[in-house]
XYZ file of C-alpha atoms in Angstrom:
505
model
C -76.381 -40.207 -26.184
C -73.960 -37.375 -24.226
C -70.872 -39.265 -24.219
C -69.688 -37.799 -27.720
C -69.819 -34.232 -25.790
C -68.861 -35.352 -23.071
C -65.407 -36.512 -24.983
C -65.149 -33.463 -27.223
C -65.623 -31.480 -23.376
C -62.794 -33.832 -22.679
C -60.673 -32.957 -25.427
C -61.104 -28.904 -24.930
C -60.269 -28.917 -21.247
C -56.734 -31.254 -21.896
C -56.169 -28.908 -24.693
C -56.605 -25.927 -22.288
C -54.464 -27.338 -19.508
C -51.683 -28.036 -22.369
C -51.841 -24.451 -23.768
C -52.410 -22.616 -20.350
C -49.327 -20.729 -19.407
C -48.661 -18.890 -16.254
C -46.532 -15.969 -18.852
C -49.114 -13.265 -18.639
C -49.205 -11.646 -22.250
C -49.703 -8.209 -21.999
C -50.862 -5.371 -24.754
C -50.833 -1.119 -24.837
C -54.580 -1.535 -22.657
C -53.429 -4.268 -19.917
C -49.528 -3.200 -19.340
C -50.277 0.033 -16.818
C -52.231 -0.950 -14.537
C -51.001 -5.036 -14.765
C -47.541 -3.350 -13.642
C -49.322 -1.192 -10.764
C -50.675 -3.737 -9.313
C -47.676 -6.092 -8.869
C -45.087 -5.375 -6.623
C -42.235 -6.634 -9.050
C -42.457 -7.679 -12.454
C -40.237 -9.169 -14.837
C -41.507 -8.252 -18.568
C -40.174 -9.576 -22.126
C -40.520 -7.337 -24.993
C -40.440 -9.899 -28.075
C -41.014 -10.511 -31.530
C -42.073 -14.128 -32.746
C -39.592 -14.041 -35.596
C -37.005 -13.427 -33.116
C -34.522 -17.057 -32.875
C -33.487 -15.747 -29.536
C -36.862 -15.281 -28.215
C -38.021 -18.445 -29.294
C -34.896 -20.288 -27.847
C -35.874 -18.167 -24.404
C -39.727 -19.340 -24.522
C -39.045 -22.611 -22.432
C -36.968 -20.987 -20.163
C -38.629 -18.030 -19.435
C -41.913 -20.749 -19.127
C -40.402 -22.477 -16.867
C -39.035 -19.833 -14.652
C -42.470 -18.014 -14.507
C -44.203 -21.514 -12.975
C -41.811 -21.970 -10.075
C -41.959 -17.914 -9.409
C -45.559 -18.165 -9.834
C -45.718 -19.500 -5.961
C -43.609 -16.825 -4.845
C -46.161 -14.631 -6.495
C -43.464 -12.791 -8.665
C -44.873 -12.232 -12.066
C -43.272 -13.135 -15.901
C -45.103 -10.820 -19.193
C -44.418 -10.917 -22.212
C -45.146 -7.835 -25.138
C -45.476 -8.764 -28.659
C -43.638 -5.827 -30.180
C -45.041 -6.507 -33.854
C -48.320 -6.080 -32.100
C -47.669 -3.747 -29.748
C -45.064 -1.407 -31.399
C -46.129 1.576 -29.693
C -45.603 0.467 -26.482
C -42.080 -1.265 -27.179
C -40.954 2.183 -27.830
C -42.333 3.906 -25.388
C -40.219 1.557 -23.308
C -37.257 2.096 -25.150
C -36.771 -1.337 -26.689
C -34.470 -1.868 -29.274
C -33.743 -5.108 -29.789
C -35.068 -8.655 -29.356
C -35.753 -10.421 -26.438
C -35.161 -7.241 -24.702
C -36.433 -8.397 -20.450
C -36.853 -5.501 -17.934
C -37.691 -5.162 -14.052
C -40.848 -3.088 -13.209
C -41.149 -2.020 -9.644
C -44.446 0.153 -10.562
C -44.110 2.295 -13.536
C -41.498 4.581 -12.404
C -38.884 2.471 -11.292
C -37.297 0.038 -14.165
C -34.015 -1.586 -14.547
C -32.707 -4.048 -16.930
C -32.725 -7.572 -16.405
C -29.258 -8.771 -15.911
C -29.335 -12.194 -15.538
C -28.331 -15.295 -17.567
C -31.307 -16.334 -20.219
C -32.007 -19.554 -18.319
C -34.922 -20.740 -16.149
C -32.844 -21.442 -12.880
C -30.944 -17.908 -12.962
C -34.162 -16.156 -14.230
C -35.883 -17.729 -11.097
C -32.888 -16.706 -8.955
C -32.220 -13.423 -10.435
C -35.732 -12.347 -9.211
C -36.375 -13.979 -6.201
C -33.447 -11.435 -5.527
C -34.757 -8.834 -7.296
C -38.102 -9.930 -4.776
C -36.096 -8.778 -1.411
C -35.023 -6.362 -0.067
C -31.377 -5.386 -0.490
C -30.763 -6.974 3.044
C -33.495 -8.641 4.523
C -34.029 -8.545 8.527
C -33.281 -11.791 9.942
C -34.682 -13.573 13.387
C -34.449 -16.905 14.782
C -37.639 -17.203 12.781
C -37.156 -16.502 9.427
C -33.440 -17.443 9.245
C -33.796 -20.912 8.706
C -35.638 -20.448 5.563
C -33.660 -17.509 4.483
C -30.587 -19.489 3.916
C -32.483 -21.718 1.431
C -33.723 -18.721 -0.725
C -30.788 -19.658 -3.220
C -27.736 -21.538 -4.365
C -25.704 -18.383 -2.486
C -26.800 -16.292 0.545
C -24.939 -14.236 2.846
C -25.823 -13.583 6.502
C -23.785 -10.579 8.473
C -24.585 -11.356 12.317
C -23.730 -7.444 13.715
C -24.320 -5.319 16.540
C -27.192 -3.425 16.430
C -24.695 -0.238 17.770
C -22.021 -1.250 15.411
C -23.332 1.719 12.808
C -20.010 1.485 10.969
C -19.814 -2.248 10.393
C -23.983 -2.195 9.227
C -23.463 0.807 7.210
C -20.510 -1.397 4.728
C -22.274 -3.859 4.835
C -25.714 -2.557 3.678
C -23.325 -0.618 0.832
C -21.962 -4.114 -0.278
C -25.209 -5.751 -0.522
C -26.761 -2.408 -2.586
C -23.915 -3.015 -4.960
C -24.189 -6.530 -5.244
C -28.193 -7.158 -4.671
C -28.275 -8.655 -8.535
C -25.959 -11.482 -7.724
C -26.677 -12.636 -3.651
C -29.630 -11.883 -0.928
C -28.340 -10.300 1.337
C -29.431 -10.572 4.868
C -28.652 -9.059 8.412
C -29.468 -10.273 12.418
C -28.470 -8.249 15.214
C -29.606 -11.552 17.673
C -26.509 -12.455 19.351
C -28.293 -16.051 20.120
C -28.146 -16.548 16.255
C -24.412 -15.679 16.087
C -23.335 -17.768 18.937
C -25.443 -20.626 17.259
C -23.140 -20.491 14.597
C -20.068 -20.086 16.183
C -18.839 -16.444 14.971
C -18.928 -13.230 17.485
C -20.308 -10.449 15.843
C -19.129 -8.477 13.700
C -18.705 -11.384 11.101
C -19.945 -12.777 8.212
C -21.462 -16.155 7.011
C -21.857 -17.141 3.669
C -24.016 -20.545 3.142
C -24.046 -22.253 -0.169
C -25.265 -25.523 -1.278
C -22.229 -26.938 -2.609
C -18.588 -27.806 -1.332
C -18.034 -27.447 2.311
C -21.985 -25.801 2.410
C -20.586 -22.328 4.114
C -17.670 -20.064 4.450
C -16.913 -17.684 7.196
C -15.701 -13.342 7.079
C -14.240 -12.175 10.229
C -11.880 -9.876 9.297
C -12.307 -6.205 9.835
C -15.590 -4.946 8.213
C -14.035 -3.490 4.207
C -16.464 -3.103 1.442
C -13.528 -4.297 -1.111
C -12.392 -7.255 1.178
C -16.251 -8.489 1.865
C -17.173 -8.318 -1.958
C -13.685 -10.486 -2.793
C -14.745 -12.868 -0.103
C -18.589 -13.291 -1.541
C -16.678 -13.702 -4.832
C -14.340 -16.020 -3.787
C -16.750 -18.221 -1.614
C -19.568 -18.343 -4.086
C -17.279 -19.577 -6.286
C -17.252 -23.644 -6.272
C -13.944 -25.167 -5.606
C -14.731 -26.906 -9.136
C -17.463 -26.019 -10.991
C -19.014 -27.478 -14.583
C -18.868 -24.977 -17.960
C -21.824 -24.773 -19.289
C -24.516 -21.887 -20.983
C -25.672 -20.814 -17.316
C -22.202 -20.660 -15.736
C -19.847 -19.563 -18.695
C -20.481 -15.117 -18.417
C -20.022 -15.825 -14.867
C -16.706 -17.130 -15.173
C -15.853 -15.019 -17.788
C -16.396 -11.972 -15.782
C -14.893 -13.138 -12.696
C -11.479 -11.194 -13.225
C -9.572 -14.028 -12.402
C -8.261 -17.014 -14.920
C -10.264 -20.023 -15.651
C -9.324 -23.474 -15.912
C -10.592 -25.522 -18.197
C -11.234 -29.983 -17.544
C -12.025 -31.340 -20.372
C -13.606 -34.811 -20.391
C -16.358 -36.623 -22.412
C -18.039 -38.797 -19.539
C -19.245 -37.862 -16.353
C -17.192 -40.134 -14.151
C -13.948 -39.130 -16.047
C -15.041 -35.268 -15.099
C -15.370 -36.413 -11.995
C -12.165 -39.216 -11.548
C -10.031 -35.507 -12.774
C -11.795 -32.909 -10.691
C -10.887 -35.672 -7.286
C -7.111 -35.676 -8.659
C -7.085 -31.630 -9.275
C -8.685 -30.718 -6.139
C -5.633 -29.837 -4.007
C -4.360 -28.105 -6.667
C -8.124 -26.297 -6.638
C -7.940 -25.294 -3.562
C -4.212 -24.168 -3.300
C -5.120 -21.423 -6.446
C -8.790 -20.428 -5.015
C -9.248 -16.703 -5.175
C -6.334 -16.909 -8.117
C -7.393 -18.850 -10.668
C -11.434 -21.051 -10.441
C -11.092 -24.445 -12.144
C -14.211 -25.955 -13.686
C -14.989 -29.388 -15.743
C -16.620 -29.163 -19.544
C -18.486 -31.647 -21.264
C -16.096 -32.569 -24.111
C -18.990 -34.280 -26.104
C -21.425 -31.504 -25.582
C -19.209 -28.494 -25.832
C -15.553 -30.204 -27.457
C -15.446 -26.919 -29.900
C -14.628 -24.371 -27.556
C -11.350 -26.016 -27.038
C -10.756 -24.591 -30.593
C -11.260 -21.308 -28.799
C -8.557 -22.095 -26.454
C -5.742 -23.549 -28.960
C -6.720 -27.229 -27.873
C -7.043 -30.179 -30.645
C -10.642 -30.600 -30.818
C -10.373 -34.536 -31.255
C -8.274 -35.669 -28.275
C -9.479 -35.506 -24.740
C -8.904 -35.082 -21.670
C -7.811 -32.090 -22.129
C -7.031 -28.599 -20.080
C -6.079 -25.049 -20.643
C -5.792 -22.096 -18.587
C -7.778 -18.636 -19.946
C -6.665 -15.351 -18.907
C -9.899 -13.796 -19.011
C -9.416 -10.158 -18.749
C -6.301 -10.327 -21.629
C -8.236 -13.272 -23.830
C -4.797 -14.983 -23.498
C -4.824 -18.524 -23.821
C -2.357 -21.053 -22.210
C -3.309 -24.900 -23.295
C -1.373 -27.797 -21.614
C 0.268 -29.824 -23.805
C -2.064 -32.909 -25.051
C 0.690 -34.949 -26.188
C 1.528 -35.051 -22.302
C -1.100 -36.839 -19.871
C -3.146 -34.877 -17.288
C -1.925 -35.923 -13.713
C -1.837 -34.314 -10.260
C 1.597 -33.512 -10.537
C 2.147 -32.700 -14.173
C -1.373 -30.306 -13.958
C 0.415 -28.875 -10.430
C 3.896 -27.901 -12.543
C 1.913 -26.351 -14.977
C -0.461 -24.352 -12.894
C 2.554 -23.190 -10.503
C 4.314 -22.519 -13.783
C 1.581 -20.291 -15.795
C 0.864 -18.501 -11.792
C 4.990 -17.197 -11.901
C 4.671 -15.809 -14.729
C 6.983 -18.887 -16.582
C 4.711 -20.046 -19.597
C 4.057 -18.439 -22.716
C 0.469 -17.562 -24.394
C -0.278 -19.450 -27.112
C -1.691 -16.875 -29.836
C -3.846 -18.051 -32.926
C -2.894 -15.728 -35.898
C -3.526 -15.535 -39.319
C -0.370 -14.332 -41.651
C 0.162 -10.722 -41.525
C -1.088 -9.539 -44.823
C 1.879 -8.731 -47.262
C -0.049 -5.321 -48.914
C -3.531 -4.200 -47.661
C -5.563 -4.441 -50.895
C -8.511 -2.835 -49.757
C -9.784 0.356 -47.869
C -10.168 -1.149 -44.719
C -6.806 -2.012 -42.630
C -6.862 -5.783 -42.336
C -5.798 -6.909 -38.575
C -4.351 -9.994 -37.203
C -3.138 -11.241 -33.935
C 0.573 -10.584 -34.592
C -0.209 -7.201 -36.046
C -3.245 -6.076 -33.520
C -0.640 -4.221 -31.091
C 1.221 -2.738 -34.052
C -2.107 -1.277 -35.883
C -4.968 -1.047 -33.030
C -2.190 0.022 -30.054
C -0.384 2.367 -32.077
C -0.977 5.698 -30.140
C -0.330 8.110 -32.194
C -3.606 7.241 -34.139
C -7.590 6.967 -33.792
C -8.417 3.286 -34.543
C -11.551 1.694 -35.403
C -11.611 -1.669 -35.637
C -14.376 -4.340 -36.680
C -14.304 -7.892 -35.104
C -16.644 -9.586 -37.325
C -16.622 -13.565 -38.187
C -16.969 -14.670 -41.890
C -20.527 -16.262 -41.291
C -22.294 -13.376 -39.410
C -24.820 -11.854 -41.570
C -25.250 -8.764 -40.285
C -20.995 -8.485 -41.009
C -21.663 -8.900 -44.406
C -24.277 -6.191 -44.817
C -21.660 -3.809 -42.776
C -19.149 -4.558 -45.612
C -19.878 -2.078 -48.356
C -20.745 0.903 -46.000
C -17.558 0.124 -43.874
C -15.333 0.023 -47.050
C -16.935 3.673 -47.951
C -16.428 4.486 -44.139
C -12.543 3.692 -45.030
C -12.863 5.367 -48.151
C -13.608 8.272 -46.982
C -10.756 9.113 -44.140
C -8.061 7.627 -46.826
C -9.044 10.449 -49.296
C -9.435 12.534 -46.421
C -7.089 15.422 -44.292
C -7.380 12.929 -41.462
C -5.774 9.838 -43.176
C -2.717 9.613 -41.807
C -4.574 10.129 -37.758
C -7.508 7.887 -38.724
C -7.198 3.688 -39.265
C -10.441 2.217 -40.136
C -9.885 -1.717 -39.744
C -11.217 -5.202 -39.498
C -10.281 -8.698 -37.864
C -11.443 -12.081 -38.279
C -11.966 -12.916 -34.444
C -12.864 -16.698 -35.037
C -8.772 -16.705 -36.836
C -6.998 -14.560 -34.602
C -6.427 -13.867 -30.473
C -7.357 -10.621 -29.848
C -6.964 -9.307 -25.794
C -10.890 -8.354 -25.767
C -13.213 -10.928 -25.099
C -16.067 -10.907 -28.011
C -19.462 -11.625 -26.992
C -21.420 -10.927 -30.501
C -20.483 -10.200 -34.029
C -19.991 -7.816 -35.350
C -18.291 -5.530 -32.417
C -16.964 -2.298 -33.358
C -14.817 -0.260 -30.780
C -13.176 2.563 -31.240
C -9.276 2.757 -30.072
C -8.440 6.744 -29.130
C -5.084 8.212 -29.522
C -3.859 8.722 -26.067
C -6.407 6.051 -24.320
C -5.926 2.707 -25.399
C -6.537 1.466 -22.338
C -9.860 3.029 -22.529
C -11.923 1.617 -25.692
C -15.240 2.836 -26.502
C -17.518 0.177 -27.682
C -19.919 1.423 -30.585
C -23.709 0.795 -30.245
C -25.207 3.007 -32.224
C -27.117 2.157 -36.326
C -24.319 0.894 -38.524
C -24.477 3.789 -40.890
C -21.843 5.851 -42.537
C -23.046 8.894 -40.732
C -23.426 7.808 -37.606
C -20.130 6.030 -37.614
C -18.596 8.908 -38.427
C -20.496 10.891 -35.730
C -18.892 8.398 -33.364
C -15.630 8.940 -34.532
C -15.537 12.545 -34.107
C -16.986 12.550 -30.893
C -14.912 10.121 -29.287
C -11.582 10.390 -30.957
C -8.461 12.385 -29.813
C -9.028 14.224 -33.557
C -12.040 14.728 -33.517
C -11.977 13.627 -36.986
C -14.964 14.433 -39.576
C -14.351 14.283 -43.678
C -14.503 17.282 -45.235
C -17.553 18.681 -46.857
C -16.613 16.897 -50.426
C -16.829 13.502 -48.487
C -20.207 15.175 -46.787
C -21.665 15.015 -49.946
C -20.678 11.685 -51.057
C -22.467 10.326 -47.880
C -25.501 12.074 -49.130
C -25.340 11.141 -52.162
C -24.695 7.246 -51.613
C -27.447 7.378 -48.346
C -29.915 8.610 -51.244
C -28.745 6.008 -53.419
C -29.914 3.422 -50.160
C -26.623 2.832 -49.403
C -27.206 3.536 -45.566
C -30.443 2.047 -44.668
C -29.815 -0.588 -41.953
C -30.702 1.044 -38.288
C -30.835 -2.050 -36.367
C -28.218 -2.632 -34.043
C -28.879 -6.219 -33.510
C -25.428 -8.254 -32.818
C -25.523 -12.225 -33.883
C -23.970 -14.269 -30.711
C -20.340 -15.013 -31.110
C -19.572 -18.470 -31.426
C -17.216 -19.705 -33.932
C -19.099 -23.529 -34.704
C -22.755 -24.538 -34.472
C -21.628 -26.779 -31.256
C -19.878 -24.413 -29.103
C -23.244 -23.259 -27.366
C -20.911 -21.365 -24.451
């Protein structure tokens, strides 16, 4: 007779346990005092429509279940719910995450959008910015992460504490940081204090500082040693890399044990470059496109290229010629002194510009964008991005306007197809708009305000050498066309730059 309810009791407590999460939604009512009551907080302001969000929900799933042990606690904030309270906390954009220590103190989340380097990022964010270590804790402390780093120091030794404390305040987001003044601990690991240990769970498992105690020579060090000898491409690891400062190369190979058979052949090579240039395998199957970013044949692998990554210059090895310890060795030795020639993808430079907005390629970017006698703004958009092709008509006016203006011969308003053409900056989302100043080209200002005629102009005037505004005539004609609903969009909302529907990097 019971054991219908007893099934449908059945039925409702799997379907809890399969809908439970241990993401804490939060609304205008809940959010204050949830926040005061946790020591740290990690909360994602979202909207359900929102591709990126959705993509993120896994992740940010899974990250909150591992953290939940650590009792380090993942929200989330429906801003089409709770609109009112997504402004108040300045959001913007979608997923916006942010870092609540109380209600006072909030920083941005800075991490990578993925559930190991959510969990990492804030199991950092968790400790302090160097965490007192003892023959107790220390054992366990070198575990925390993929990365820590251990200073054994004098207790006396205020100079050497004080740099090191200022290192690990600067670099808290990417390493715990942690500090023993127990001379037992030091001798245990065979440094004399002061000196530095950093232990990692990869390669040779630790590397050792024991030169004199500089904030710039420590942070190159924690770079340098954090760094593995080869690493793997992928969505987690590519900003890294990117904003390492130093070149990348690139190993492409479809299987696993070819990535593998190359990175065993390469490794001296590796390891005679660390600190210059980091070398890292890619999946050629799962991520073959991006070799199209880097002037490669996307069909024919192995394959490798070097990137300069702060000058977007791209140096592939010749595929015609097979990848071998010594031909990989010429190359690299080559490309370090300076001997081999950036390969640079370019459309045709345009015979007449046709339109009101200067059309830029690679072989004309230094000509147009560099020219310093002139305020340049330029556009890097890609033909598919949406939100490029609802910029169009107000950026033509934009144009327009300086060209019939007193500034039109200071003032270049101009585009370029970045998935066509090299261009030195490295483009994370379309469309990007920077402004190049007269005088400071080595200084661009990236634009983030609403895409609107006005406020593009705004940006213009305050940031150019020219301080260039149209006249009152072209005043009106703004008016007139923002009336007209010419000028509506306000979002600033950037689609993620990738030039095929494989390259996921």
């Amino acid at each position: 007779m019971h054991a219908p309810t007893k099934f449908a009791l059945g039925l409702l407590a799997a379907a809890a346990v399969a809908t439970a999460s241990d993401v804490i939604q939060l609304k205008k009512d809940t959010f204050d005092d949830f926040v005061k009551t946790n020591d740290i907080v990690l909360a994602e302001f979202f909207a359900p429509w929102c591709g990126h969000c959705k993509a993120l929900a896994p992740e940010y799933e899974e990250a909150a279940t591992t953290l939940k042990e650590k009792n380090i606690k993942l929200a989330k904030i429906d801003c089409t719910e709770e609109s009112e309270l997504c402004q108040q906390h300045g959001v913007e954009g979608y997923p916006t995450l942010k870092v609540f220590r109380g209600l006072d103190t909030v920083s941005p989340y800075k991490g990578q959008r993925k559930a190991g380097a959510i969990t990492s990022y804030m199991i950092k964010q968790s400790l302090p910015s160097v965490s007192v270590l003892t023959k107790d804790n220390i054992e366990e402390f070198k575990k925390a992460d993929k990365v820590v780093i251990v200073a054994y120091l004098d207790a006396t030794d205020k100079i050497s504490n004080e740099t090191f404390s200022k290192v690990a305040d600067k670099l808290r987001d990417e390493y715990p940081f942690g500090a023993s003044s127990d001379a037992a601990l030091a001798e245990a690991e065979g440094v004399t204090a002061p000196a530095i240990v950093l232990y990692k769970d990869f390669d040779e498992g630790k590397a050792v500082f024991t030169e004199k105690f500089d904030a710039e020579a420590i942070e190159k060090f924690a770079k340098t040693a954090s760094t593995p000898l080869i690493g793997e491409v992928g969505p987690d690891t590519y900003a890294g890399y990117m904003s390492a400062g130093i070149p990348l190369a690139y190993i492409f190979a479809e299987t696993p044990e070819e990535r593998k058979e190359l990175s065993e052949a390469l490794k001296p090579i590796a390891e005679a470059q660390r600190g210059v240039i980091n070398f890292a395998t890619i999946d050629a199957k799962a991520y073959g496109a991006h070799a199209g970013n880097l002037n490669l044949k996307t069909d024919k692998f192995p394959a490798f290229a070097i990137q300069e990554t702060t000058k977007n210059q791209k140096f592939p090895f010749d595929q015609e010629k097979e990848i071998t310890a010594e031909s990989i060795k010429k190359f690299v030795d080559d490309f370090v002194g300076g001997k081999v020639e950036p390969s640079i993808k370019s459309e045709p430079i345009p015979e007449t510009q046709e339109g009101p907005v200067t059309v830029v390629v690679a072989k004309s970017y230094n000509d147009i964008v560099l020219d310093d006698t002139k305020d340049v703004l330029i556009e890097f958009y890609a033909p598919w991005c949406g939100h490029c092709k609802a910029l169009a008509p107000k950026y033509d006016e934009l144009a327009t306007l300086y060209a019939n203006s007193e500034f039109k011969d200071k003032v270049v308003i101009a585009k370029v197809d970045a998935t066509l053409n090299d261009v030195p900056d490295e483009i994370q989302g379309f469309p990007t708009i920077k402004l190049y100043a007269a005088g400071a080209k080595d200084k661009p200002v990236e634009y983030s305000g609403s895409r609107t005629v006005e406020d593009l102009i705004k940006f213009i005037s305050e940031n150019g050498k020219y301080k260039a505004a149209p006249s009152d005539e072209a005043e009106e004609s703004i008016a007139a066309s923002a009336e007209s609903g010419s000028s509506t969009e306000t979002g600033t909302v950037e689609e993620p730059a990738k030039e095929t529907s494989h390259d996921e990097l």
